[in-house]
Amino acid sequence: MAIVHEILNYFKVEINREQCKKCKRCVNHCSYGVLSFNGEKIVSDDQKCVACQRCAVMCPGNAIRIVQNESFLPPHGNYTRKIRNIIWAQSGDGGVLLAATGNDRPIRSIFDDLLLDACQVTNPSIDPLREKIETKIFFGRRPEKLTFVSDQDDLEGVSLKTKLMPNFEMDMPIMVGHMSLGSISYNACHAIYKAAKELNIVAGTGEGGLHPDFFEYAPNIITEVASGRFGVDLNYLHNAAALEIKIGQGAKPGHGGHLPGEKVSSLISQTRMIPKGSDALSPYPHHDIYSIEDLAQLIAALKEATRYKVPVGVKIAAVHNSAPIAVGIVRGGADFLTLDGFRGGTGAAPRIIRNHAGIPIELAIAAVDERLRQEGLRDQVTLIAGGSIRYSADLIKAIALGADIGMCAMPVLIAMGCRVCQQCFRGLCSWGIATQQKYLVKRLDVDIAKNRIKNLFHSWNEELKEVLGAMGIDSVESLRSNRDRLRYIGPNPHIAEILGVKHAGE
Amino acid sequence: MRWENYTSLPEQYRNQRVFDGCGISGFINIDGSRVSGDKVIDMISILKERENGLGAGFAAYGIYPKYKDYYAFHFLFDTIAAKTNTLHYLGNNGTIIASEAIPTNTPTNIDNPPIIWRAFFDPKKSNNLEPDEIILKIVMEINANINNAFVMSSGKDMGVFKGNGWSHEIADFYMISGYNAYMWLAHSRFPTNTPGWWGGAHPFNLLNCSVIHNGEITSYGTNQRYLSSYGYKCTLFTDTEVIAYLFDLLCRKHKLPLSIATMALAPPLYDEIEKLDKKDQIILKSIRATYRSAMLNGPFSIVVGYSNPVPTMIGLTDRKKLRPLVAAISDDENTIYMSSEEASFKRLTSSNNNFSMKEIWHPKSGTATIAMLGKGLVRNGLEPSLMKLKSKYEGGLVNGNCA
Ligand code: SF4
Ligand code: SF4
């Protein structure tokens, strides 16, 4: 039984009465029911405000400011306001608390404790505006070596005998992480896929199936086969640049996908092949994968189903034993491996898991890269790392630690207009991103959103080139796993050891 | 000359990579005729601006015809015990055909000169390991685990002579003039951050591959981690070590033709690859995709001596040519020269009126110059990557954007 306990609201809507024209635009734009017009003036129910900023941005009079509620709880260093709110919320409804986006605990980022090297004197730096710096990479599995046969009589006759497994090229070592149609809107998906195509990178579909309208983006799409098998049919498998078996997600290791029924509109119901309005809860494990041999079988089955034309890989959440698991997966035939760190995003996850399970991606990359090398497997697979890559600095450091590709989703949402209000699971996103409500979805202009994503990644790629140039490196391939060019300045030297990175000054 | 730090660096300098600028010179006689080291001494010692007296060395191919079927080990020892231990270890792993001091001109006033030794060796037969592989293991073992011992070279019918001093001093010390070789490489150093040690001088050798190198590899971490997968331990903290191991991996273990191996180390830009026909694109993209971690980045010019099976001299620079390399061919077309500076060739022609170069040229960035015994100049370093190669593919990329 729900016993609602009034919780002190975090935010307040401040309306400048002199500037307000009473046009009521804010009322229409607020999808959380905060604002209303009482016949005389705009009033706000601050308890409901999530600080999504939609009203403030849309107000023609610039009359709205969202401010923090100054009203003060008695301070306590251990029972913080957040913890008290959690207790009130749980004692109010007795359920598992949901949360969206990534882990919001202020845990120190290891990326922030890493510094990059640059050239001085003994090696000249390279100016990316004047000289070519390459960021193109291949995605897929490579053989351990190539076999060339030279013609004995004619020294200059060489013949390549090795046939490479499926591989495709990407213009930047960046991938848009998996966000399903369902967790985000049709327009948001459309913008992402268009941007991926124009940038010649790839984007993940998440486990929500692929709407037939998006088949044209197949060469830039990685589709996901998750435990719920939502939307999986032959059309789905055949419309992808690569297939990913989703075992885990950084935001919720050990959990399946979670799409609240509020977001299962008729469009979603068709694409996922489930009834409208029903919660789409993926089973926690794949019920046909209880061990590594089962995974190897599914990899083989998907390769067979796609006639060995596309890379098939596996995504796991970064957990304590990622390294040996990764080796098993690669031995099991995966062409690529996606690692998702504990800060990775989600549209909906139990708060307890999101905030407390998994390990930082920096450590997972280092451990997996190292273990795969010990087994002589590293160079044969593509290693993708995400959760959370916030900006180009994180991308660059992830590559230097050992990733081939950095995967990110939150920055893509933020580029499209997301204000990180963390309410995605409610399906009311006022920016038209994490919602299925038609009137909200149409707020997101596909082409503007696409261009913003393109600009974002273009700038990341330019910054990557700037750093490569400063390091005297002219191809991103020579940055990967080049831990020699990183130094640690954080408080815990043991982290540096695990990362295989020297301390600054060494 | 510095009469210290023979087989390792002092403690405080270990685990630091050496950064240096260097002079490099070498030549090969196509007909296999052996000539004295005088010429290469002239070529290297004129490049005085590129050395500061902290290391130099020579590699000579064809100097031990009498023992040409045996592995010739060149050792540096600090102590008699190290020598005894090493020879004992060798004896346990095969037959020592001959073992002797390498003649040197050690000044009489030096208290503690290094022991410089050579042994001709025949490894025990093994069912699962090739002889080269056994030698590789022996070299790694001695350098890593026998105290005060260092293997300077381990190829057949060749040897490396190196130490800590000016190039002319090292030449005098080892009496380089007295050796006759068909291929000579020489190196002089300008290290920035260590006092230098004898074993750390160039050429750096493994089996029949010797590398002299000017530059700094900015991809060191990537290359070193790649090599670690194949059991190469990069313990000497020099970029040159990495280059020698990459040659060994690509050419000996993966059996890539030399011209292809050099394309893996300094591959053509994707922009250039896109301009080629589909067949060449597939070959080059397969190389780039597969050997992405073998690619060498950063400023470098190298000359490599290789003799497996055909003695060959290879010159290569980074893709931007941030360090110099010039090549020349003698009037009679029998000798191919390479050097970091044209001064090396001028020195030869100005001191001998009867001798001139037919042509002096500057190989292109990231493009190998390859001269082979018996074949001559197979690649002049000016051709586009696959030009002159009759390349075919049976496999190749599938589903790559070019297929
Ligand atoms: S949108 Fe701005 S101007 Fe219009 S009613 Fe709301 S606060 Fe007033
Ligand atoms: S996507 Fe929408 S609901 Fe989710 S955090 Fe961003 S603004 Fe809020």
mmCIF file with all atom_site columns, N, CA and C in Angstrom, chain B residues 228-276:
data_model
loop_
_atom_site.group_PDB
_atom_site.id
_atom_site.type_symbol
_atom_site.label_atom_id
_atom_site.label_alt_id
_atom_site.label_comp_id
_atom_site.label_asym_id
_atom_site.label_entity_id
_atom_site.label_seq_id
_atom_site.pdbx_PDB_ins_code
_atom_site.Cartn_x
_atom_site.Cartn_y
_atom_site.Cartn_z
_atom_site.occupancy
_atom_site.B_iso_or_equiv
_atom_site.pdbx_formal_charge
_atom_site.auth_seq_id
_atom_site.auth_comp_id
_atom_site.auth_asym_id
_atom_site.auth_atom_id
_atom_site.pdbx_PDB_model_num
ATOM 1   N N  . SER B 1 228 ? 54.364 -8.492  -27.096 1.00 0.00 ? 228 SER B N  1
ATOM 2   C CA . SER B 1 228 ? 54.305 -9.295  -25.871 1.00 0.00 ? 228 SER B CA 1
ATOM 3   C C  . SER B 1 228 ? 53.406 -10.514 -26.060 1.00 0.00 ? 228 SER B C  1
ATOM 4   N N  . SER B 1 229 ? 52.402 -10.391 -26.946 1.00 0.00 ? 229 SER B N  1
ATOM 5   C CA . SER B 1 229 ? 51.520 -11.528 -27.234 1.00 0.00 ? 229 SER B CA 1
ATOM 6   C C  . SER B 1 229 ? 52.293 -12.697 -27.839 1.00 0.00 ? 229 SER B C  1
ATOM 7   N N  . TYR B 1 230 ? 53.414 -12.386 -28.478 1.00 0.00 ? 230 TYR B N  1
ATOM 8   C CA . TYR B 1 230 ? 54.179 -13.427 -29.165 1.00 0.00 ? 230 TYR B CA 1
ATOM 9   C C  . TYR B 1 230 ? 55.431 -13.821 -28.379 1.00 0.00 ? 230 TYR B C  1
ATOM 10  N N  . GLY B 1 231 ? 55.498 -13.414 -27.125 1.00 0.00 ? 231 GLY B N  1
ATOM 11  C CA . GLY B 1 231 ? 56.601 -13.841 -26.275 1.00 0.00 ? 231 GLY B CA 1
ATOM 12  C C  . GLY B 1 231 ? 57.863 -13.007 -26.389 1.00 0.00 ? 231 GLY B C  1
ATOM 13  N N  . TYR B 1 232 ? 57.806 -11.883 -27.119 1.00 0.00 ? 232 TYR B N  1
ATOM 14  C CA . TYR B 1 232 ? 58.992 -11.012 -27.159 1.00 0.00 ? 232 TYR B CA 1
ATOM 15  C C  . TYR B 1 232 ? 58.947 -10.108 -25.937 1.00 0.00 ? 232 TYR B C  1
ATOM 16  N N  . LYS B 1 233 ? 59.999 -10.169 -25.150 1.00 0.00 ? 233 LYS B N  1
ATOM 17  C CA . LYS B 1 233 ? 60.046 -9.292  -23.978 1.00 0.00 ? 233 LYS B CA 1
ATOM 18  C C  . LYS B 1 233 ? 60.899 -8.084  -24.314 1.00 0.00 ? 233 LYS B C  1
ATOM 19  N N  . CYS B 1 234 ? 60.288 -6.922  -24.289 1.00 0.00 ? 234 CYS B N  1
ATOM 20  C CA . CYS B 1 234 ? 61.053 -5.720  -24.595 1.00 0.00 ? 234 CYS B CA 1
ATOM 21  C C  . CYS B 1 234 ? 61.668 -5.226  -23.303 1.00 0.00 ? 234 CYS B C  1
ATOM 22  N N  . THR B 1 235 ? 62.879 -5.693  -23.019 1.00 0.00 ? 235 THR B N  1
ATOM 23  C CA . THR B 1 235 ? 63.478 -5.389  -21.722 1.00 0.00 ? 235 THR B CA 1
ATOM 24  C C  . THR B 1 235 ? 64.547 -4.315  -21.827 1.00 0.00 ? 235 THR B C  1
ATOM 25  N N  . LEU B 1 236 ? 64.926 -3.954  -23.037 1.00 0.00 ? 236 LEU B N  1
ATOM 26  C CA . LEU B 1 236 ? 66.063 -3.053  -23.168 1.00 0.00 ? 236 LEU B CA 1
ATOM 27  C C  . LEU B 1 236 ? 65.641 -1.598  -23.257 1.00 0.00 ? 236 LEU B C  1
ATOM 28  N N  . PHE B 1 237 ? 64.326 -1.376  -23.357 1.00 0.00 ? 237 PHE B N  1
ATOM 29  C CA . PHE B 1 237 ? 63.800 -0.018  -23.383 1.00 0.00 ? 237 PHE B CA 1
ATOM 30  C C  . PHE B 1 237 ? 64.416 0.833   -24.481 1.00 0.00 ? 237 PHE B C  1
ATOM 31  N N  . THR B 1 238 ? 64.622 0.212   -25.630 1.00 0.00 ? 238 THR B N  1
ATOM 32  C CA . THR B 1 238 ? 64.986 1.020   -26.789 1.00 0.00 ? 238 THR B CA 1
ATOM 33  C C  . THR B 1 238 ? 63.973 0.740   -27.881 1.00 0.00 ? 238 THR B C  1
ATOM 34  N N  . ASP B 1 239 ? 63.681 1.766   -28.649 1.00 0.00 ? 239 ASP B N  1
ATOM 35  C CA . ASP B 1 239 ? 62.742 1.611   -29.752 1.00 0.00 ? 239 ASP B CA 1
ATOM 36  C C  . ASP B 1 239 ? 63.273 0.606   -30.760 1.00 0.00 ? 239 ASP B C  1
ATOM 37  N N  . THR B 1 240 ? 64.604 0.575   -30.858 1.00 0.00 ? 240 THR B N  1
ATOM 38  C CA . THR B 1 240 ? 65.237 -0.239  -31.870 1.00 0.00 ? 240 THR B CA 1
ATOM 39  C C  . THR B 1 240 ? 64.974 -1.713  -31.628 1.00 0.00 ? 240 THR B C  1
ATOM 40  N N  . GLU B 1 241 ? 64.933 -2.070  -30.353 1.00 0.00 ? 241 GLU B N  1
ATOM 41  C CA . GLU B 1 241 ? 64.623 -3.441  -29.982 1.00 0.00 ? 241 GLU B CA 1
ATOM 42  C C  . GLU B 1 241 ? 63.268 -3.846  -30.571 1.00 0.00 ? 241 GLU B C  1
ATOM 43  N N  . VAL B 1 242 ? 62.292 -2.929  -30.433 1.00 0.00 ? 242 VAL B N  1
ATOM 44  C CA . VAL B 1 242 ? 60.946 -3.182  -30.935 1.00 0.00 ? 242 VAL B CA 1
ATOM 45  C C  . VAL B 1 242 ? 60.972 -3.393  -32.453 1.00 0.00 ? 242 VAL B C  1
ATOM 46  N N  . ILE B 1 243 ? 61.756 -2.570  -33.151 1.00 0.00 ? 243 ILE B N  1
ATOM 47  C CA . ILE B 1 243 ? 61.809 -2.678  -34.610 1.00 0.00 ? 243 ILE B CA 1
ATOM 48  C C  . ILE B 1 243 ? 62.403 -4.027  -35.014 1.00 0.00 ? 243 ILE B C  1
ATOM 49  N N  . ALA B 1 244 ? 63.476 -4.426  -34.322 1.00 0.00 ? 244 ALA B N  1
ATOM 50  C CA . ALA B 1 244 ? 64.122 -5.701  -34.663 1.00 0.00 ? 244 ALA B CA 1
ATOM 51  C C  . ALA B 1 244 ? 63.144 -6.863  -34.429 1.00 0.00 ? 244 ALA B C  1
ATOM 52  N N  . TYR B 1 245 ? 62.414 -6.817  -33.319 1.00 0.00 ? 245 TYR B N  1
ATOM 53  C CA . TYR B 1 245 ? 61.463 -7.893  -33.035 1.00 0.00 ? 245 TYR B CA 1
ATOM 54  C C  . TYR B 1 245 ? 60.327 -7.905  -34.059 1.00 0.00 ? 245 TYR B C  1
ATOM 55  N N  . LEU B 1 246 ? 59.881 -6.720  -34.476 1.00 0.00 ? 246 LEU B N  1
ATOM 56  C CA . LEU B 1 246 ? 58.805 -6.681  -35.469 1.00 0.00 ? 246 LEU B CA 1
ATOM 57  C C  . LEU B 1 246 ? 59.268 -7.301  -36.780 1.00 0.00 ? 246 LEU B C  1
ATOM 58  N N  . PHE B 1 247 ? 60.495 -6.999  -37.180 1.00 0.00 ? 247 PHE B N  1
ATOM 59  C CA . PHE B 1 247 ? 61.028 -7.634  -38.391 1.00 0.00 ? 247 PHE B CA 1
ATOM 60  C C  . PHE B 1 247 ? 61.064 -9.141  -38.224 1.00 0.00 ? 247 PHE B C  1
ATOM 61  N N  . ASP B 1 248 ? 61.511 -9.564  -37.059 1.00 0.00 ? 248 ASP B N  1
ATOM 62  C CA . ASP B 1 248 ? 61.616 -11.004 -36.818 1.00 0.00 ? 248 ASP B CA 1
ATOM 63  C C  . ASP B 1 248 ? 60.232 -11.647 -36.885 1.00 0.00 ? 248 ASP B C  1
ATOM 64  N N  . LEU B 1 249 ? 59.246 -11.011 -36.239 1.00 0.00 ? 249 LEU B N  1
ATOM 65  C CA . LEU B 1 249 ? 57.890 -11.568 -36.224 1.00 0.00 ? 249 LEU B CA 1
ATOM 66  C C  . LEU B 1 249 ? 57.307 -11.618 -37.634 1.00 0.00 ? 249 LEU B C  1
ATOM 67  N N  . LEU B 1 250 ? 57.388 -10.509 -38.322 1.00 0.00 ? 250 LEU B N  1
ATOM 68  C CA . LEU B 1 250 ? 56.736 -10.424 -39.624 1.00 0.00 ? 250 LEU B CA 1
ATOM 69  C C  . LEU B 1 250 ? 57.451 -11.266 -40.688 1.00 0.00 ? 250 LEU B C  1
ATOM 70  N N  . CYS B 1 251 ? 58.776 -11.162 -40.715 1.00 0.00 ? 251 CYS B N  1
ATOM 71  C CA . CYS B 1 251 ? 59.504 -11.813 -41.804 1.00 0.00 ? 251 CYS B CA 1
ATOM 72  C C  . CYS B 1 251 ? 59.789 -13.279 -41.508 1.00 0.00 ? 251 CYS B C  1
ATOM 73  N N  . ARG B 1 252 ? 60.234 -13.554 -40.293 1.00 0.00 ? 252 ARG B N  1
ATOM 74  C CA . ARG B 1 252 ? 60.627 -14.936 -40.021 1.00 0.00 ? 252 ARG B CA 1
ATOM 75  C C  . ARG B 1 252 ? 59.429 -15.776 -39.588 1.00 0.00 ? 252 ARG B C  1
ATOM 76  N N  . LYS B 1 253 ? 58.660 -15.264 -38.591 1.00 0.00 ? 253 LYS B N  1
ATOM 77  C CA . LYS B 1 253 ? 57.566 -16.090 -38.086 1.00 0.00 ? 253 LYS B CA 1
ATOM 78  C C  . LYS B 1 253 ? 56.352 -16.082 -39.016 1.00 0.00 ? 253 LYS B C  1
ATOM 79  N N  . HIS B 1 254 ? 55.949 -14.896 -39.457 1.00 0.00 ? 254 HIS B N  1
ATOM 80  C CA . HIS B 1 254 ? 54.764 -14.831 -40.323 1.00 0.00 ? 254 HIS B CA 1
ATOM 81  C C  . HIS B 1 254 ? 55.122 -15.006 -41.798 1.00 0.00 ? 254 HIS B C  1
ATOM 82  N N  . LYS B 1 255 ? 56.417 -15.061 -42.088 1.00 0.00 ? 255 LYS B N  1
ATOM 83  C CA . LYS B 1 255 ? 56.898 -15.297 -43.445 1.00 0.00 ? 255 LYS B CA 1
ATOM 84  C C  . LYS B 1 255 ? 56.361 -14.299 -44.475 1.00 0.00 ? 255 LYS B C  1
ATOM 85  N N  . LEU B 1 256 ? 56.183 -13.061 -44.058 1.00 0.00 ? 256 LEU B N  1
ATOM 86  C CA . LEU B 1 256 ? 55.764 -12.061 -45.039 1.00 0.00 ? 256 LEU B CA 1
ATOM 87  C C  . LEU B 1 256 ? 56.955 -11.742 -45.938 1.00 0.00 ? 256 LEU B C  1
ATOM 88  N N  . PRO B 1 257 ? 56.719 -11.585 -47.246 1.00 0.00 ? 257 PRO B N  1
ATOM 89  C CA . PRO B 1 257 ? 57.812 -11.109 -48.099 1.00 0.00 ? 257 PRO B CA 1
ATOM 90  C C  . PRO B 1 257 ? 58.285 -9.758  -47.562 1.00 0.00 ? 257 PRO B C  1
ATOM 91  N N  . LEU B 1 258 ? 59.600 -9.489  -47.698 1.00 0.00 ? 258 LEU B N  1
ATOM 92  C CA . LEU B 1 258 ? 60.166 -8.261  -47.130 1.00 0.00 ? 258 LEU B CA 1
ATOM 93  C C  . LEU B 1 258 ? 59.408 -7.002  -47.555 1.00 0.00 ? 258 LEU B C  1
ATOM 94  N N  . SER B 1 259 ? 59.061 -6.957  -48.856 1.00 0.00 ? 259 SER B N  1
ATOM 95  C CA . SER B 1 259 ? 58.398 -5.744  -49.335 1.00 0.00 ? 259 SER B CA 1
ATOM 96  C C  . SER B 1 259 ? 57.047 -5.570  -48.648 1.00 0.00 ? 259 SER B C  1
ATOM 97  N N  . ILE B 1 260 ? 56.358 -6.681  -48.380 1.00 0.00 ? 260 ILE B N  1
ATOM 98  C CA . ILE B 1 260 ? 55.053 -6.607  -47.715 1.00 0.00 ? 260 ILE B CA 1
ATOM 99  C C  . ILE B 1 260 ? 55.251 -6.225  -46.242 1.00 0.00 ? 260 ILE B C  1
ATOM 100 N N  . ALA B 1 261 ? 56.272 -6.799  -45.621 1.00 0.00 ? 261 ALA B N  1
ATOM 101 C CA . ALA B 1 261 ? 56.525 -6.480  -44.210 1.00 0.00 ? 261 ALA B CA 1
ATOM 102 C C  . ALA B 1 261 ? 56.787 -4.991  -44.033 1.00 0.00 ? 261 ALA B C  1
ATOM 103 N N  . THR B 1 262 ? 57.537 -4.400  -44.954 1.00 0.00 ? 262 THR B N  1
ATOM 104 C CA . THR B 1 262 ? 57.807 -2.966  -44.810 1.00 0.00 ? 262 THR B CA 1
ATOM 105 C C  . THR B 1 262 ? 56.518 -2.155  -44.991 1.00 0.00 ? 262 THR B C  1
ATOM 106 N N  . MET B 1 263 ? 55.594 -2.678  -45.784 1.00 0.00 ? 263 MET B N  1
ATOM 107 C CA . MET B 1 263 ? 54.303 -1.986  -45.937 1.00 0.00 ? 263 MET B CA 1
ATOM 108 C C  . MET B 1 263 ? 53.463 -2.098  -44.674 1.00 0.00 ? 263 MET B C  1
ATOM 109 N N  . ALA B 1 264 ? 53.660 -3.172  -43.913 1.00 0.00 ? 264 ALA B N  1
ATOM 110 C CA . ALA B 1 264 ? 52.938 -3.285  -42.646 1.00 0.00 ? 264 ALA B CA 1
ATOM 111 C C  . ALA B 1 264 ? 53.508 -2.302  -41.634 1.00 0.00 ? 264 ALA B C  1
ATOM 112 N N  . LEU B 1 265 ? 54.837 -2.107  -41.677 1.00 0.00 ? 265 LEU B N  1
ATOM 113 C CA . LEU B 1 265 ? 55.473 -1.216  -40.702 1.00 0.00 ? 265 LEU B CA 1
ATOM 114 C C  . LEU B 1 265 ? 55.208 0.257   -41.020 1.00 0.00 ? 265 LEU B C  1
ATOM 115 N N  . ALA B 1 266 ? 55.188 0.589   -42.283 1.00 0.00 ? 266 ALA B N  1
ATOM 116 C CA . ALA B 1 266 ? 54.921 1.982   -42.682 1.00 0.00 ? 266 ALA B CA 1
ATOM 117 C C  . ALA B 1 266 ? 53.918 1.944   -43.830 1.00 0.00 ? 266 ALA B C  1
ATOM 118 N N  . PRO B 1 267 ? 52.661 1.682   -43.532 1.00 0.00 ? 267 PRO B N  1
ATOM 119 C CA . PRO B 1 267 ? 51.687 1.457   -44.604 1.00 0.00 ? 267 PRO B CA 1
ATOM 120 C C  . PRO B 1 267 ? 51.321 2.754   -45.328 1.00 0.00 ? 267 PRO B C  1
ATOM 121 N N  . PRO B 1 268 ? 50.909 2.621   -46.588 1.00 0.00 ? 268 PRO B N  1
ATOM 122 C CA . PRO B 1 268 ? 50.438 3.813   -47.289 1.00 0.00 ? 268 PRO B CA 1
ATOM 123 C C  . PRO B 1 268 ? 49.174 4.364   -46.623 1.00 0.00 ? 268 PRO B C  1
ATOM 124 N N  . LEU B 1 269 ? 48.951 5.649   -46.764 1.00 0.00 ? 269 LEU B N  1
ATOM 125 C CA . LEU B 1 269 ? 47.766 6.294   -46.191 1.00 0.00 ? 269 LEU B CA 1
ATOM 126 C C  . LEU B 1 269 ? 46.501 5.734   -46.853 1.00 0.00 ? 269 LEU B C  1
ATOM 127 N N  . TYR B 1 270 ? 45.429 5.695   -46.082 1.00 0.00 ? 270 TYR B N  1
ATOM 128 C CA . TYR B 1 270 ? 44.152 5.234   -46.654 1.00 0.00 ? 270 TYR B CA 1
ATOM 129 C C  . TYR B 1 270 ? 43.773 6.057   -47.887 1.00 0.00 ? 270 TYR B C  1
ATOM 130 N N  . ASP B 1 271 ? 44.058 7.357   -47.843 1.00 0.00 ? 271 ASP B N  1
ATOM 131 C CA . ASP B 1 271 ? 43.739 8.209   -48.990 1.00 0.00 ? 271 ASP B CA 1
ATOM 132 C C  . ASP B 1 271 ? 44.447 7.724   -50.245 1.00 0.00 ? 271 ASP B C  1
ATOM 133 N N  . GLU B 1 272 ? 45.690 7.259   -50.075 1.00 0.00 ? 272 GLU B N  1
ATOM 134 C CA . GLU B 1 272 ? 46.445 6.747   -51.222 1.00 0.00 ? 272 GLU B CA 1
ATOM 135 C C  . GLU B 1 272 ? 45.869 5.395   -51.653 1.00 0.00 ? 272 GLU B C  1
ATOM 136 N N  . ILE B 1 273 ? 45.527 4.584   -50.669 1.00 0.00 ? 273 ILE B N  1
ATOM 137 C CA . ILE B 1 273 ? 45.001 3.249   -50.969 1.00 0.00 ? 273 ILE B CA 1
ATOM 138 C C  . ILE B 1 273 ? 43.710 3.371   -51.780 1.00 0.00 ? 273 ILE B C  1
ATOM 139 N N  . GLU B 1 274 ? 42.874 4.338   -51.403 1.00 0.00 ? 274 GLU B N  1
ATOM 140 C CA . GLU B 1 274 ? 41.586 4.501   -52.095 1.00 0.00 ? 274 GLU B CA 1
ATOM 141 C C  . GLU B 1 274 ? 41.775 4.762   -53.595 1.00 0.00 ? 274 GLU B C  1
ATOM 142 N N  . LYS B 1 275 ? 42.921 5.299   -53.970 1.00 0.00 ? 275 LYS B N  1
ATOM 143 C CA . LYS B 1 275 ? 43.131 5.644   -55.376 1.00 0.00 ? 275 LYS B CA 1
ATOM 144 C C  . LYS B 1 275 ? 43.519 4.429   -56.214 1.00 0.00 ? 275 LYS B C  1
ATOM 145 N N  . LEU B 1 276 ? 43.862 3.326   -55.549 1.00 0.00 ? 276 LEU B N  1
ATOM 146 C CA . LEU B 1 276 ? 44.370 2.172   -56.296 1.00 0.00 ? 276 LEU B CA 1
ATOM 147 C C  . LEU B 1 276 ? 43.227 1.310   -56.828 1.00 0.00 ? 276 LEU B C  1
#
